[in-house]
XYZ file of C-alpha atoms in Angstrom:
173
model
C -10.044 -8.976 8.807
C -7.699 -5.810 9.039
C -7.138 -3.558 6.023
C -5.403 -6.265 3.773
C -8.325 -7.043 2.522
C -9.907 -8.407 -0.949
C -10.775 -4.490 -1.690
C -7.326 -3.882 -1.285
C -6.204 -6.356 -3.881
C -8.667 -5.764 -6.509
C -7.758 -2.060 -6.727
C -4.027 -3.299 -6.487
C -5.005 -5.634 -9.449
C -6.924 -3.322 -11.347
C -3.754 -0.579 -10.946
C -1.345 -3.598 -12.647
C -4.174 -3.683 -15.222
C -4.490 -7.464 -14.147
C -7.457 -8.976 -15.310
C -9.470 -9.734 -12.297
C -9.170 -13.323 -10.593
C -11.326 -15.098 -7.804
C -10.387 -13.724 -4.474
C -11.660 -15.739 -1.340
C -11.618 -15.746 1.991
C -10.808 -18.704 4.050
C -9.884 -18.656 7.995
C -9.181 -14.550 7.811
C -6.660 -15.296 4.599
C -7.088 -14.148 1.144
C -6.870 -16.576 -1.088
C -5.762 -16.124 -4.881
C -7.889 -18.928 -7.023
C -6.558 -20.128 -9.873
C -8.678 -19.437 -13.501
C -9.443 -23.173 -14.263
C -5.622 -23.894 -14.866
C -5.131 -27.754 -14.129
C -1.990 -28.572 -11.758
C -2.707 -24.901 -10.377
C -2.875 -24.408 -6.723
C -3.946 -21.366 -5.093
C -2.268 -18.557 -3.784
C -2.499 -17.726 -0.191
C -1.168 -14.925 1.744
C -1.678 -10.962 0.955
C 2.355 -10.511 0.260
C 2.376 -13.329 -2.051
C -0.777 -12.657 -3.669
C 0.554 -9.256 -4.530
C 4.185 -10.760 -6.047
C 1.719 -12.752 -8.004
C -0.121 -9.973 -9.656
C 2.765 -8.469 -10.557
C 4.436 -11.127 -11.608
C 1.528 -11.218 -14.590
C 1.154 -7.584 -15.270
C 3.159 -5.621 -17.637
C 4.724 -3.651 -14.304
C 7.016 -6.412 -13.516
C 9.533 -3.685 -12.704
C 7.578 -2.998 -9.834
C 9.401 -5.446 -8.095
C 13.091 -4.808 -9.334
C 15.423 -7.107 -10.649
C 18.272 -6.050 -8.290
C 18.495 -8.691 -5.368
C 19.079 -6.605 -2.386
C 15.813 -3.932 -3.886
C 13.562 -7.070 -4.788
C 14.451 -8.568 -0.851
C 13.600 -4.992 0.649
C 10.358 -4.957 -1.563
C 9.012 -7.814 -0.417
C 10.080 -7.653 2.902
C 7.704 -3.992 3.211
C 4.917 -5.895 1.665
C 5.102 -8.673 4.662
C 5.203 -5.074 6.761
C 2.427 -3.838 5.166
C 0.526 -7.876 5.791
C 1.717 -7.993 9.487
C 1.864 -4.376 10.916
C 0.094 -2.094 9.004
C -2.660 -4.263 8.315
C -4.240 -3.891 11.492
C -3.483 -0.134 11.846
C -7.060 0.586 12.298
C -6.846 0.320 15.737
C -5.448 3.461 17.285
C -2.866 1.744 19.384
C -1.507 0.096 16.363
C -1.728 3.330 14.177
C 0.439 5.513 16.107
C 3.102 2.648 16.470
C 3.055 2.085 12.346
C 2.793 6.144 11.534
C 5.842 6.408 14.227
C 7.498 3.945 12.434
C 7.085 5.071 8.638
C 7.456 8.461 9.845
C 11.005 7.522 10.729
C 11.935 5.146 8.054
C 10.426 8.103 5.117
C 12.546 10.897 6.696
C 15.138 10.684 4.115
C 13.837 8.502 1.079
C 10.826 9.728 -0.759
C 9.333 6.178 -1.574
C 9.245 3.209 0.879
C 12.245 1.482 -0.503
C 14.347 4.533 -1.401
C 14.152 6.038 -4.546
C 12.057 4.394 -6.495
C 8.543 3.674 -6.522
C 7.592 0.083 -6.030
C 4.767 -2.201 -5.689
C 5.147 -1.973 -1.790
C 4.375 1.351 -2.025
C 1.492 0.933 -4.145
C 0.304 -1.442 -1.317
C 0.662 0.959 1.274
C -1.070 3.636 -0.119
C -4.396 1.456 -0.579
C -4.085 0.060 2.847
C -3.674 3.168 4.505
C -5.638 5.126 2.504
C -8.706 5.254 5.116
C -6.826 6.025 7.906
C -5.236 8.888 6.390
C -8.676 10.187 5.085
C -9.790 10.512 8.229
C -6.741 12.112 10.552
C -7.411 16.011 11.015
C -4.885 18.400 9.316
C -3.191 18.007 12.814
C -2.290 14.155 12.785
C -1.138 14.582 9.461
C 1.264 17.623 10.322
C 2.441 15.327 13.215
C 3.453 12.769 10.588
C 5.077 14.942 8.281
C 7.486 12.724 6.612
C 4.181 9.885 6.000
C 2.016 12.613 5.048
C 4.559 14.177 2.288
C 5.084 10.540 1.046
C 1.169 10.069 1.027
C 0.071 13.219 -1.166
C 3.496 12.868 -3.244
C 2.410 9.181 -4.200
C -1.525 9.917 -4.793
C -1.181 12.587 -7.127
C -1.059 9.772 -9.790
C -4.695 9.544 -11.044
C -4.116 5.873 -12.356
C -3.422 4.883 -8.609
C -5.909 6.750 -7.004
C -8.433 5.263 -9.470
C -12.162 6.574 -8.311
C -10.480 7.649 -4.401
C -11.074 11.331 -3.352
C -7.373 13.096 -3.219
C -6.710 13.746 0.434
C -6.095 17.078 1.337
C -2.736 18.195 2.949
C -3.177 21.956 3.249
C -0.938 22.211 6.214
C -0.694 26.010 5.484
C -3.934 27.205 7.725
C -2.297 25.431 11.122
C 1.036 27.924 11.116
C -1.276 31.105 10.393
């Protein structure tokens, strides 16, 4: 299924402090369902599922109110659904830390300067990938790696996840 996965968006939930609602999966989509609320479709799609939950969580700010920021936001989180979703693969990987690497050279969160929910997404859907690159591949992806340890030093994110080490010091010794 790729790393947007129903994991993802229960830890993504449980970060909002959203109650939990029935994920499902249906043709390699997540699907949102509704809690017995009549005239209620369901939500499909991991970018929209994800506007959803914050939509009901007291972070609503984690999608700002500004147009051009709230069109940015959402336009990473369709990044995060189409390209870094299936940066498990190593071919893909290297393409999508190439390409964050570049984009976090000068900004220290995803969007710019503030922290947002595409961010947040990110971080859970890379988060295995970056636990297992050596202290190398994380040196060679300086800018991701910096944004990375920067973004998981806040517990309530990292929820029960081990904090990744970036120690870089012991490869220029």
């Amino acid at each position: 299924m790729g790393l947007c996965n129903v994991e993802c968006v229960e830890r993504i939930a449980q970060y909002l402090d959203v109650p939990p609602k029935r994920l499902e999966i249906s043709n390699k989509n997540i699907i949102l369902v509704p809690e017995c609320e009549k005239n209620s479709s369901s939500i499909q799609g991991f970018s929209t599922i994800i506007q959803a939950l914050v939509a009901s969580s007291k972070y609503s700010n984690m999608i700002s109110n500004e147009k051009e920021a709230q069109a940015l936001t959402q336009q990473w989180l369709e990044y995060v659904a189409v390209c870094v979703n299936h940066a498990d693969l190593p071919t893909n990987a290297k393409r999508v830390f190439n390409e964050l690497n570049t984009v976090l050279k000068d900004v220290p969160y995803i969007t710019g300067t503030e922290k947002t929910i595409a961010d947040v997404a990110l971080y859970y859907v890379l988060y295995s990938i970056m636990k297992g690159l050596s202290q190398q591949e994380k040196a060679q992806y300086i800018h991701v790696s910096r944004w990375f340890d920067n973004i998981q030093q806040e517990k309530k994110l990292r929820q029960d996840l081990d904090l990744i080490s970036f120690n870089l010091l012991h490869i220029f010794l």
